[in-house]
Amino acid sequence: MKISSLTTLILTAILCGMFSTAGKVPQQTDPEVLFREAIEKEEVDGDLEDAIKIYETIINEYPENRPVAAKTYLHIGLCYEKLGLNEAQKAYRKVVENYPEQKHEVAMARENLNRLLASMDVPHKPPLRKINIATRVNPSVKLSPDGKNLALVTDKKLWIMPLSGNLGYEFPGIPTQVNTEGMEVEWSGLSWSGDGKLIAFNEVPSKEKPEKEKPNQSIFIVPSHGGSPRKVIENYRDARVVNYRMSLSPDGKNLAYTSVENNKQHIFIKEVAGGPQKQLVDKQAREPVYSPDGKWIAYVEDKNLGTGGGNLWIIPGSGGLPKLVAEAGQASSPVWSPDGNTIAFLDYEKNKQINFVQIPKDSQIINKVTSIEAPEGTGSIFLLAGWTYENNIGLLLITKRQFSLYTLPSNGGPASTVLTDGYISQPRWSPDGEQIYYTTQLNEGNEQTSRTWLASVPAKGGSGQPLPEDKERVTLRLPEYSGGNRVSPDGKMIISSAWTSEDTSAIIPSFLKFKLWKIAIDGTESKQITNAQGSYADLYPCWSPDGRDIAFLRVQISTTSGWETYDKAAIYTVNSSGGEPEILISTSDKHIFSPVWSPDGKMIAHLSKEREDPYTSYMNIINVENGDNSIVGEVPSIYVSNELAWSPDGKRLAMNCDNVIKVMNITDGSSEDINTYLEDVNIYHFDWSPDGERFVFTGWKGGDWEFWFLEDFLSELK
């Protein structure tokens, strides 16, 4: 059989193609091969630009290969540095910020970055890395000793959350619930043992306890993998979150905690296995924290059961002579370095910095405190959650809260911004509707240093202006909420709860000093009109329509609690010139909020909430003539941020609820919600204009809890 020449050519071409394909090496897609090729371009050929192109190809095609990506970015930085380009800093920062687990590359990148910054005379700023936790974070989380997990409480359950997940090191992994055998866990106060095998927590108090034992709360420990909780102690610690912070010893055998007895707070230690408790220090103190070797306990001075603080101290873990470590205005949240040589702490009088002090060894000399400022826009620092072996500090930030004053058509529509000037609360219309009065904190600081002022702004918007100070130089302290701040019908006076700065009695807590004061808007006078002796506070004053009388809330408070948890409440009326108040209603099983007089003077409306679970809340009306109280309707759960206002015709009542205004008919209890359509704005305090056309309210954004890591800060301490 003959084969044509054409066929021969075709077969020859096919066979040549087959042999050619068989002999060709397939193209490699291994990133390591590309990396070696780029290294050869960089270090052998000196072709830096081509090396960078290959490095960028590796990053684009193999981003999930984190070890290769980290060393690739490191060499991109080296190439740019040899070329004298500033892009080298960006590449080094990507290694440090995005690949913390690649320790060798991170160490080299940090060294190179610090060298570049030093040569440029640019101050080094330690990086903060946010962990994007999807759910709301309670302000009492605790970092595990190895820094890999976060203990937190959600829905009265204890969870352990891995701080790195499949999405990278800015997103946590899937949390695991710690089995506490059905025991409900309080979110305030958590502590790990040094080996990470135990967690101490506070139990949610049982509702079945006898009345005298209800304020007490138990501390339990549980294996971090779950199991049967063991009770360590049951005691009373008042209401402040800082009072519930505690510390397990590194070996998990002892617990340090605080207890309040006879209105004083002290630190105690107790063996977890049982036995008597031992008071550690004579002075009032809180927030004990064991050192990593268990030989020392750091603590802070306590003032007013958690409302104030003082200096930072240490004491031997078994008791002994305390040592002053650092002077502070209001120290809090101490954490030890892994080597036990340094303590980081916060000072709530300077709430945007982390403070560090080295522990004095053989002398009582106080070492210098070094501080690291939080970056602008991150808000205040509330809690230090732990210091890891890798020298990262976990912390809770409160994002910056922005307050604004808004008005809204009472029938619904677009809101208008009236004012964006600092902290704004308790807005009130003037009788002619031309001005809005409010309270504001013009000075930054804590409760002891800040002061709340009265101010006003045009109702159509503008600059806020503080009211003239009293010409008789009576300096009043006004509350940020529940102060009333109501304008008299003639527009000349404001009635408010207040106390004078001249009342310096340290025996009486500030919340028991609130009495009713009339304050002239033009600054001509301030006059006190109530002065109940004993454990009483007068709050929420409001004028009768004719200006002759004032209704207000009087609460009776035990000195072991703040007025937010008062024992008894009653609504009174008193002549606006002063005199003996007359009681309208009294209750011991409900909280009362925001009494306000009806336009015809015949009724006083107020909000109430049950003191016991399920804490149902109501809108109420009192008949002024006979004191009869009737419920208009049930409303969402209320607090000091909710306020009531009447419509000018006296037929409806309105209150702020989350991001809507709830308007209720007093005859049949029917209601409608007026949507504000303000994105991410929480409404805080409220009033209705005299003509009924507009609402006014304070709204705020921010103030959220976020978990961050402070990294690469040791050079700052040197």
XYZ file of C-alpha atoms in Angstrom:
718
model
C 0.000 0.000 0.000
C 1.443 3.280 -1.082
C 1.279 6.356 1.031
C 1.092 9.659 -0.761
C 3.710 12.303 -0.147
C 1.055 14.583 1.353
C 0.028 11.909 3.814
C 3.646 11.315 4.712
C 4.101 14.992 5.491
C 0.989 15.061 7.695
C 2.044 11.971 9.670
C 5.523 13.350 10.083
C 4.136 16.622 11.459
C 1.850 14.769 13.876
C 4.642 12.523 15.136
C 6.992 15.451 15.528
C 4.329 17.308 17.475
C 3.773 14.285 19.724
C 7.459 13.849 20.451
C 7.862 17.590 20.965
C 4.987 17.687 23.478
C 6.191 14.608 25.297
C 9.624 16.089 25.737
C 8.423 19.511 27.003
C 8.390 20.120 30.808
C 4.931 21.287 31.994
C 4.840 24.893 33.268
C 5.231 25.027 37.063
C 2.558 26.756 39.124
C 4.245 26.152 42.486
C 4.676 29.518 44.310
C 7.947 28.296 45.787
C 9.389 27.919 42.255
C 8.310 31.457 41.382
C 9.735 32.714 44.670
C 13.161 31.144 43.878
C 13.033 32.719 40.439
C 12.329 36.132 41.990
C 15.145 35.672 44.526
C 17.568 34.955 41.682
C 16.424 38.113 39.886
C 16.828 40.144 43.095
C 20.058 38.785 44.587
C 21.989 37.306 41.630
C 21.008 39.408 38.625
C 20.272 42.584 40.594
C 17.178 43.152 38.429
C 14.990 44.584 41.204
C 12.110 45.773 39.009
C 11.649 42.361 37.371
C 11.952 40.712 40.796
C 9.132 42.930 42.107
C 6.924 41.916 39.145
C 7.417 38.223 39.955
C 6.794 38.860 43.676
C 3.534 40.666 42.821
C 2.494 37.722 40.634
C 2.949 35.406 43.627
C 0.789 37.683 45.828
C -1.964 37.910 43.200
C -2.083 34.189 42.318
C -1.433 32.603 45.720
C -2.865 34.944 48.402
C -4.013 32.009 50.539
C -0.441 30.712 50.977
C 0.334 32.853 54.003
C 3.944 31.723 54.682
C 4.965 32.483 51.095
C 2.967 35.723 51.032
C 4.683 36.989 54.181
C 8.230 36.422 52.900
C 7.180 37.761 49.488
C 6.042 41.083 50.976
C 9.256 41.169 53.017
C 11.363 40.886 49.827
C 9.188 43.433 48.030
C 10.115 45.780 50.840
C 13.806 44.920 50.484
C 13.666 45.608 46.751
C 11.934 48.957 47.197
C 14.383 49.878 49.941
C 17.339 49.179 47.610
C 15.631 51.333 44.992
C 15.286 54.111 47.583
C 11.483 54.194 47.373
C 9.029 54.854 50.253
C 6.895 51.894 49.138
C 9.266 49.782 51.242
C 7.472 50.958 54.420
C 4.091 49.859 53.050
C 5.402 46.390 52.240
C 6.979 45.947 55.684
C 3.769 47.122 57.378
C 1.736 44.534 55.458
C 3.962 41.805 56.878
C 3.572 43.110 60.439
C -0.162 43.805 60.284
C -1.439 40.934 58.112
C 0.809 37.966 58.979
C 1.488 38.044 62.740
C 1.852 34.241 62.897
C 4.905 34.365 60.590
C 7.190 35.375 63.423
C 10.555 35.351 61.606
C 9.323 37.549 58.746
C 7.444 39.855 61.159
C 10.574 40.333 63.284
C 12.664 41.229 60.232
C 9.970 43.545 58.838
C 9.659 45.361 62.172
C 13.401 45.798 62.442
C 13.627 47.199 58.902
C 10.595 49.427 59.395
C 11.904 50.878 62.657
C 15.272 51.514 61.020
C 13.623 53.386 58.147
C 11.459 55.453 60.483
C 14.437 56.291 62.677
C 16.415 57.490 59.654
C 13.487 59.706 58.662
C 13.141 61.064 62.237
C 9.494 59.919 62.245
C 8.122 58.970 65.684
C 7.156 55.324 65.962
C 3.497 54.669 66.722
C 2.625 51.180 67.969
C -0.056 49.625 65.774
C -3.533 48.793 67.013
C -5.233 45.852 65.328
C -9.001 45.521 65.551
C -10.651 42.109 65.859
C -13.943 42.334 63.971
C -16.305 40.554 66.351
C -19.723 40.295 64.727
C -21.896 40.407 67.851
C -22.146 43.063 70.530
C -19.298 42.809 73.027
C -19.999 43.149 76.736
C -17.502 45.363 78.591
C -15.896 42.532 80.556
C -13.971 40.147 78.297
C -10.808 38.266 79.287
C -7.871 37.178 77.141
C -6.547 33.639 77.617
C -2.930 33.410 78.869
C -1.684 32.234 75.460
C -3.504 35.101 73.751
C -5.332 32.808 71.330
C -8.844 32.939 72.827
C -11.231 35.412 74.364
C -13.635 34.515 77.170
C -16.887 36.460 76.985
C -20.518 36.195 78.006
C -23.488 36.408 75.654
C -27.095 35.625 76.564
C -26.006 34.577 80.106
C -23.784 31.868 78.657
C -19.995 31.582 78.786
C -18.202 31.385 75.439
C -14.614 30.974 74.249
C -13.870 32.731 70.974
C -10.723 31.967 68.915
C -9.163 35.293 67.973
C -8.176 34.148 64.497
C -10.289 32.295 61.985
C -10.433 31.259 58.346
C -10.919 34.848 57.170
C -7.554 35.961 58.500
C -6.270 37.611 61.630
C -8.737 40.468 61.692
C -11.724 38.146 62.102
C -12.290 35.677 64.975
C -13.160 32.031 64.583
C -16.366 30.285 65.596
C -17.044 30.583 69.373
C -17.553 27.512 71.535
C -19.973 27.527 74.459
C -18.504 26.420 77.769
C -20.854 23.951 79.418
C -21.778 25.332 82.867
C -24.528 22.737 83.385
C -27.302 25.263 82.969
C -25.907 27.852 85.381
C -26.474 31.403 84.129
C -23.323 33.519 83.865
C -23.131 37.221 84.643
C -21.135 39.197 82.037
C -19.173 41.269 84.576
C -15.838 39.836 85.718
C -13.996 36.830 84.233
C -10.573 35.303 85.023
C -8.416 32.480 83.612
C -5.964 30.348 85.533
C -2.360 30.619 84.331
C -2.516 27.311 82.438
C -5.807 28.233 80.765
C -7.619 25.223 82.255
C -10.002 27.116 84.593
C -12.251 30.157 84.291
C -13.769 32.069 87.212
C -17.118 33.787 86.664
C -19.978 35.487 88.497
C -23.325 33.718 88.639
C -26.511 35.552 87.717
C -28.299 35.958 91.090
C -31.269 33.691 91.662
C -34.690 35.313 91.809
C -35.712 32.776 94.442
C -33.361 34.120 97.135
C -34.753 35.684 100.290
C -35.002 39.468 100.016
C -32.025 40.180 102.281
C -29.774 37.844 100.251
C -30.758 39.080 96.786
C -27.936 41.654 96.527
C -25.364 38.887 97.078
C -23.673 37.178 94.151
C -21.678 33.952 93.935
C -18.315 33.355 92.273
C -17.761 29.984 90.584
C -14.932 28.315 88.697
C -15.415 25.900 85.813
C -13.014 23.966 83.545
C -12.478 25.924 80.347
C -13.595 22.839 78.376
C -16.814 22.764 80.442
C -18.027 20.793 83.414
C -19.515 21.140 86.858
C -19.006 24.666 88.295
C -17.553 24.884 91.814
C -18.726 27.635 94.142
C -15.926 29.623 95.774
C -17.687 32.441 97.652
C -20.975 34.316 97.895
C -20.712 37.984 98.838
C -21.873 41.536 98.149
C -19.949 43.875 95.807
C -22.350 46.770 95.191
C -23.333 47.844 91.678
C -20.160 48.985 89.872
C -18.694 46.770 87.142
C -15.119 47.354 88.346
C -16.029 45.835 91.729
C -16.656 42.440 90.104
C -13.189 42.063 88.585
C -11.249 39.202 90.172
C -8.174 37.038 89.604
C -7.355 33.342 89.759
C -3.836 32.527 90.900
C -1.592 31.085 88.147
C -2.006 27.549 89.535
C -5.769 28.012 89.892
C -5.722 27.194 93.611
C -6.599 30.643 94.993
C -8.984 33.438 94.092
C -8.561 37.151 94.793
C -11.732 39.250 94.788
C -13.415 42.189 96.530
C -16.225 42.308 99.023
C -18.292 45.204 100.377
C -19.044 45.205 104.086
C -20.260 48.140 106.181
C -20.164 50.360 103.105
C -16.431 49.680 102.609
C -14.716 47.610 99.926
C -11.688 45.406 100.600
C -9.699 42.710 98.787
C -9.861 39.115 99.995
C -8.152 35.882 98.967
C -9.569 32.405 99.380
C -8.578 28.864 98.474
C -10.743 27.512 95.676
C -10.956 24.140 97.402
C -12.507 25.739 100.497
C -11.528 27.332 103.766
C -11.833 30.800 105.283
C -11.288 34.007 103.342
C -8.442 36.347 104.248
C -8.497 40.119 103.950
C -5.432 41.198 102.013
C -5.074 44.953 102.651
C -6.410 47.366 105.258
C -7.265 50.215 102.924
C -10.240 50.130 100.604
C -9.205 48.539 97.324
C -10.440 46.684 94.237
C -9.393 44.927 90.992
C -6.829 42.433 92.351
C -4.587 40.750 89.755
C -2.051 37.967 90.439
C 1.446 38.282 88.946
C 2.472 35.486 86.519
C 4.499 33.727 89.241
C 1.766 34.213 91.855
C 4.092 36.018 94.282
C 2.406 39.419 94.027
C -1.076 40.872 93.638
C -1.580 44.246 91.991
C -4.594 46.336 92.992
C -5.943 49.885 92.881
C -7.286 52.113 95.606
C -11.056 52.342 95.840
C -13.190 55.401 96.495
C -16.960 55.566 96.826
C -17.478 51.865 96.083
C -16.171 51.962 92.550
C -17.175 55.478 91.488
C -13.650 56.759 92.118
C -10.168 55.361 92.415
C -6.581 56.245 93.149
C -3.054 54.885 92.953
C -1.695 51.518 91.811
C -0.229 49.183 94.465
C 1.218 45.686 94.792
C 1.290 43.351 97.805
C 2.715 39.850 98.368
C 0.218 37.202 97.295
C 0.112 35.733 100.798
C -0.225 39.156 102.442
C 2.316 41.561 103.838
C 3.507 45.118 103.299
C 1.972 46.920 100.280
C 4.181 48.874 97.863
C 3.067 51.967 95.978
C 3.845 51.335 92.309
C 2.380 54.339 90.486
C 0.489 57.495 91.350
C -2.679 57.985 89.341
C -5.860 60.019 89.388
C -8.092 56.976 89.015
C -6.123 53.819 88.248
C -7.964 50.778 86.907
C -7.627 47.522 84.962
C -4.029 46.494 85.811
C -2.414 43.640 83.837
C 1.040 42.112 84.323
C 3.666 41.554 81.627
C 4.479 37.851 81.093
C 7.881 38.303 82.808
C 6.271 40.026 85.805
C 8.517 43.096 85.513
C 5.935 45.612 84.262
C 2.293 46.470 84.881
C 0.068 48.128 82.303
C -2.945 50.019 83.654
C -5.498 52.658 82.798
C -6.145 55.998 84.445
C -9.787 56.935 83.924
C -8.907 60.611 84.318
C -6.805 60.175 81.164
C -8.931 57.653 79.360
C -7.217 57.704 75.963
C -3.891 56.227 76.976
C -2.338 53.016 78.286
C 0.137 53.452 81.121
C 3.167 51.288 81.907
C 5.305 51.152 85.029
C 8.202 48.866 85.907
C 7.934 47.114 89.265
C 10.387 48.421 91.886
C 12.675 45.632 93.038
C 14.619 46.401 96.201
C 13.381 49.883 97.048
C 10.189 51.838 97.508
C 11.132 54.320 94.778
C 8.255 54.810 92.362
C 9.366 54.302 88.768
C 8.388 56.655 85.988
C 5.097 55.951 84.239
C 5.295 55.689 80.442
C 2.104 56.257 78.456
C 1.014 55.298 74.945
C -1.802 57.349 73.439
C -4.678 55.738 71.586
C -4.916 56.866 67.936
C -7.295 59.695 67.130
C -10.863 58.606 66.532
C -10.631 55.357 68.500
C -12.442 56.758 71.538
C -11.666 55.986 75.163
C -10.014 52.820 76.510
C -12.186 51.020 79.052
C -10.483 47.716 79.869
C -7.175 45.913 79.471
C -8.062 42.280 78.829
C -4.601 40.726 79.192
C -0.916 40.772 78.172
C 0.146 37.792 76.035
C 3.436 35.880 75.867
C 3.967 37.482 72.459
C 3.810 40.918 74.129
C 0.473 41.983 72.701
C -2.080 43.656 74.960
C -5.782 43.014 74.429
C -8.016 45.969 75.178
C -11.596 47.130 74.938
C -12.130 50.479 73.252
C -15.280 52.547 73.410
C -15.738 54.163 70.015
C -16.117 57.906 70.020
C -19.686 58.902 70.773
C -21.114 61.827 68.808
C -24.190 63.641 70.102
C -26.461 65.789 67.962
C -29.720 67.632 68.526
C -32.519 66.913 66.047
C -36.040 68.098 65.344
C -38.653 66.061 63.483
C -42.172 66.845 62.166
C -44.652 65.355 64.626
C -46.562 63.707 61.751
C -43.385 62.191 60.349
C -40.892 63.324 57.749
C -37.217 64.187 57.404
C -35.315 65.095 60.572
C -33.268 68.288 60.850
C -29.955 68.640 62.673
C -30.032 71.584 65.054
C -26.743 71.225 66.930
C -23.618 69.011 66.943
C -21.774 70.546 69.860
C -20.408 68.025 72.378
C -22.437 66.095 74.925
C -26.109 67.136 74.697
C -28.994 65.939 76.885
C -32.449 66.899 78.205
C -33.625 69.230 75.365
C -36.568 71.519 76.187
C -38.559 73.960 74.052
C -39.006 77.544 75.151
C -42.702 78.538 75.513
C -42.559 80.546 72.261
C -40.860 77.710 70.391
C -37.940 79.903 69.317
C -35.219 78.370 71.515
C -34.236 74.921 72.706
C -32.618 74.646 76.137
C -30.442 71.679 77.039
C -27.683 70.481 79.336
C -24.130 69.861 78.210
C -20.706 69.025 79.597
C -18.368 71.787 78.503
C -15.411 70.406 80.442
C -13.910 66.988 79.857
C -13.115 64.772 82.805
C -14.660 62.327 85.216
C -17.517 62.788 87.644
C -15.344 64.756 90.053
C -13.870 67.182 87.498
C -16.548 67.679 84.837
C -19.512 69.967 85.172
C -22.888 69.962 83.465
C -24.078 73.358 82.230
C -27.346 74.804 80.958
C -27.233 76.096 77.389
C -29.537 77.075 74.528
C -29.618 77.048 70.723
C -32.077 78.598 68.212
C -34.773 76.075 67.310
C -33.857 76.386 63.626
C -30.250 75.513 64.354
C -27.048 77.369 65.119
C -24.352 77.648 67.750
C -25.071 76.580 71.299
C -24.500 79.172 74.005
C -24.184 78.543 77.769
C -26.659 80.420 79.938
C -25.230 83.258 82.053
C -23.800 82.076 85.354
C -25.559 83.041 88.556
C -24.682 86.632 89.444
C -24.582 85.632 93.093
C -21.947 83.044 92.098
C -23.970 80.040 93.241
C -22.291 77.148 91.418
C -24.716 74.301 90.772
C -23.981 70.689 89.863
C -26.631 69.392 87.457
C -27.274 65.739 86.562
C -26.765 64.504 83.002
C -30.205 62.855 83.110
C -33.327 62.898 85.315
C -32.689 66.554 86.091
C -35.973 67.815 84.664
C -34.534 70.954 83.085
C -38.062 72.275 82.430
C -38.728 75.859 81.330
C -41.325 77.877 83.253
C -44.509 78.933 81.412
C -43.317 82.566 81.351
C -39.969 81.520 79.889
C -37.916 83.138 82.643
C -36.881 80.217 84.853
C -35.670 76.643 84.590
C -36.486 74.091 87.274
C -33.880 71.375 87.724
C -32.402 68.906 90.170
C -29.042 70.170 91.390
C -26.629 70.467 94.265
C -24.143 73.180 95.041
C -20.386 72.814 94.847
C -20.295 74.374 98.325
C -21.856 71.189 99.691
C -18.578 69.325 100.139
C -19.791 66.745 102.647
C -17.870 63.543 101.943
C -20.247 61.547 104.133
C -23.248 62.104 101.851
C -22.891 60.619 98.321
C -23.480 63.113 95.516
C -26.675 61.386 94.346
C -28.273 62.131 97.743
C -27.546 65.842 97.395
C -29.968 66.412 94.484
C -32.684 68.878 95.478
C -34.913 71.186 93.406
C -33.560 74.530 92.259
C -35.126 77.373 90.265
C -32.530 78.891 87.951
C -33.094 82.254 86.233
C -32.338 82.039 82.520
C -30.783 85.526 82.597
C -28.493 84.535 85.478
C -30.010 86.872 88.059
C -30.682 84.246 90.713
C -30.791 80.594 91.727
C -33.128 79.468 94.498
C -33.404 76.115 96.268
C -37.019 75.057 96.903
C -36.731 71.580 98.476
C -34.417 70.343 101.208
C -35.516 66.923 102.455
C -33.194 65.595 105.141
C -32.013 62.004 105.049
C -31.434 59.539 102.231
C -33.660 61.249 99.641
C -33.058 62.675 96.190
C -35.473 64.943 94.295
C -35.535 64.376 90.529
C -37.510 65.080 87.312
C -39.186 68.391 88.335
C -41.816 69.872 85.982
C -44.026 72.995 86.106
C -47.792 73.157 86.315
C -49.257 75.045 83.312
C -49.841 78.179 85.446
C -46.354 78.033 86.944
C -47.618 77.960 90.547
C -46.674 74.390 91.394
C -44.000 71.861 90.608
C -44.341 68.089 90.417
C -41.284 65.933 91.021
C -40.044 62.448 91.851
C -38.605 61.833 95.311
C -36.645 58.609 95.738
C -35.456 57.050 98.960
C -32.028 55.498 98.572
C -30.013 53.159 100.732
C -26.449 54.431 101.005
C -25.142 51.112 99.664
C -26.569 51.742 96.200
C -26.840 54.479 93.631
C -30.133 56.246 92.975
C -30.614 54.130 89.817
C -31.462 51.247 92.197
C -33.493 53.257 94.705
C -35.665 51.586 97.333
C -38.858 53.694 97.246
C -40.287 56.291 94.892
C -43.060 58.875 95.234
C -44.411 61.719 93.116
C -44.931 64.971 95.032
C -46.127 68.476 94.277
C -44.772 71.633 95.889
C -45.417 75.347 95.513
C -42.930 76.865 93.076
C -41.865 79.321 95.785
C -41.091 76.485 98.198
C -42.857 74.980 101.178
C -43.887 71.538 102.341
C -44.389 69.046 99.459
C -47.605 66.998 99.207
C -47.486 63.353 98.117
C -49.578 62.122 95.180
C -48.505 58.469 94.803
C -45.898 56.205 96.366
C -44.478 52.823 95.326
C -41.785 50.373 96.354
C -42.296 47.785 93.580
C -41.814 50.057 90.543
C -39.258 52.456 89.113
C -40.722 55.824 88.054
C -39.466 58.068 85.243
C -40.223 61.454 83.664
C -43.329 62.900 85.368
C -44.805 65.746 83.281
C -47.858 67.961 83.836
C -50.765 67.970 81.350
C -51.592 71.231 79.490
C -54.857 71.642 81.453
C -53.156 71.032 84.801
C -55.486 68.185 85.786
C -53.138 65.220 85.183
C -49.521 64.225 85.600
C -48.207 61.559 83.249
C -45.219 59.357 84.059
C -43.452 56.168 82.986
C -43.083 53.162 85.275
C -41.228 49.861 85.164
C -41.617 46.782 87.351
C -38.665 46.226 89.688
C -38.730 42.460 89.212
C -38.447 40.389 86.044
C -40.088 40.671 83.467
C -39.624 44.428 84.106
C -42.801 45.379 82.227
C -43.074 49.120 81.494
C -46.152 51.354 81.329
C -47.332 54.836 80.444
C -49.433 56.193 83.339
C -51.648 59.138 84.261
C -52.295 60.498 87.765
C -55.403 62.518 88.608
C -53.939 65.533 90.417
C -57.139 66.147 92.412
C -57.495 62.692 93.991
C -54.188 60.928 93.280
C -55.755 58.068 91.297
C -53.267 56.371 88.967
C -54.367 54.719 85.713
C -52.387 52.910 83.033
C -52.648 54.299 79.503
C -50.804 51.396 77.910
C -47.772 49.143 77.913
C -44.570 50.474 76.347
C -41.117 49.018 75.543
C -38.683 48.684 78.434
C -37.643 52.094 79.705
C -34.692 53.707 81.412
C -33.309 57.170 82.154
C -32.917 57.873 78.420
C -36.713 57.784 77.904
C -38.835 60.890 78.462
C -42.494 61.814 78.136
C -44.198 64.853 76.578
C -47.821 65.939 76.100
C -49.416 67.104 72.870
C -50.627 70.717 73.231
C -54.272 69.594 73.165
C -53.675 67.124 76.022
C -55.088 64.164 74.080
C -51.844 62.292 73.377
C -48.567 61.422 75.026
C -45.297 60.778 73.243
C -41.996 59.207 74.267
C -38.726 58.276 72.588
C -38.144 54.544 72.000
C -34.903 53.401 70.384
C -35.046 55.131 66.986
C -38.787 55.936 66.844
C -41.194 58.253 68.633
C -44.150 56.402 70.155
C -47.356 58.476 70.296
C -50.207 57.105 72.428
C -53.837 58.215 72.704
C -54.716 58.624 76.405
C -58.358 57.679 75.872
C -58.062 54.227 74.318
C -54.322 53.458 74.529
C -53.944 53.167 70.762
C -50.514 54.141 69.509
C -48.420 54.797 66.431
C -44.668 54.917 65.874
C -43.165 57.912 64.099
C -39.998 56.732 62.376
C -36.994 59.056 62.469
C -35.218 57.296 59.567
C -31.915 58.243 61.152
C -29.315 55.575 60.419
C -27.452 54.173 63.445
C -28.765 56.960 65.707
C -30.019 56.193 69.220
C -32.553 58.679 70.562
C -31.752 60.007 74.002
C -34.194 62.427 75.749
C -37.163 64.103 74.148
C -39.722 66.977 74.100
C -42.726 68.168 72.032
C -42.953 71.732 70.685
C -45.573 74.118 72.133
C -47.407 74.340 68.795
C -47.390 70.562 68.402
C -45.650 70.693 65.028
C -42.239 69.220 65.894
C -40.412 66.884 68.240
C -36.944 67.582 69.565
C -34.567 64.885 70.759
C -30.926 64.142 71.332
C -29.415 61.409 69.183
C -26.053 59.744 69.432
C -23.851 57.496 67.342
C -20.905 55.389 68.407
C -20.174 54.383 71.959
C -19.757 50.730 70.920
C -17.375 48.233 72.504
C -14.596 46.943 70.269
C -11.756 44.515 70.941
C -8.262 45.505 69.756
C -4.655 44.371 70.127
C -1.854 46.790 70.935
C 1.246 45.417 69.197
C 4.904 46.323 68.753
C 5.000 48.702 71.711
C 8.039 47.470 73.684
C 10.354 49.957 71.986
C 8.197 52.734 73.440
C 8.887 51.489 76.957
C 12.643 51.630 76.405
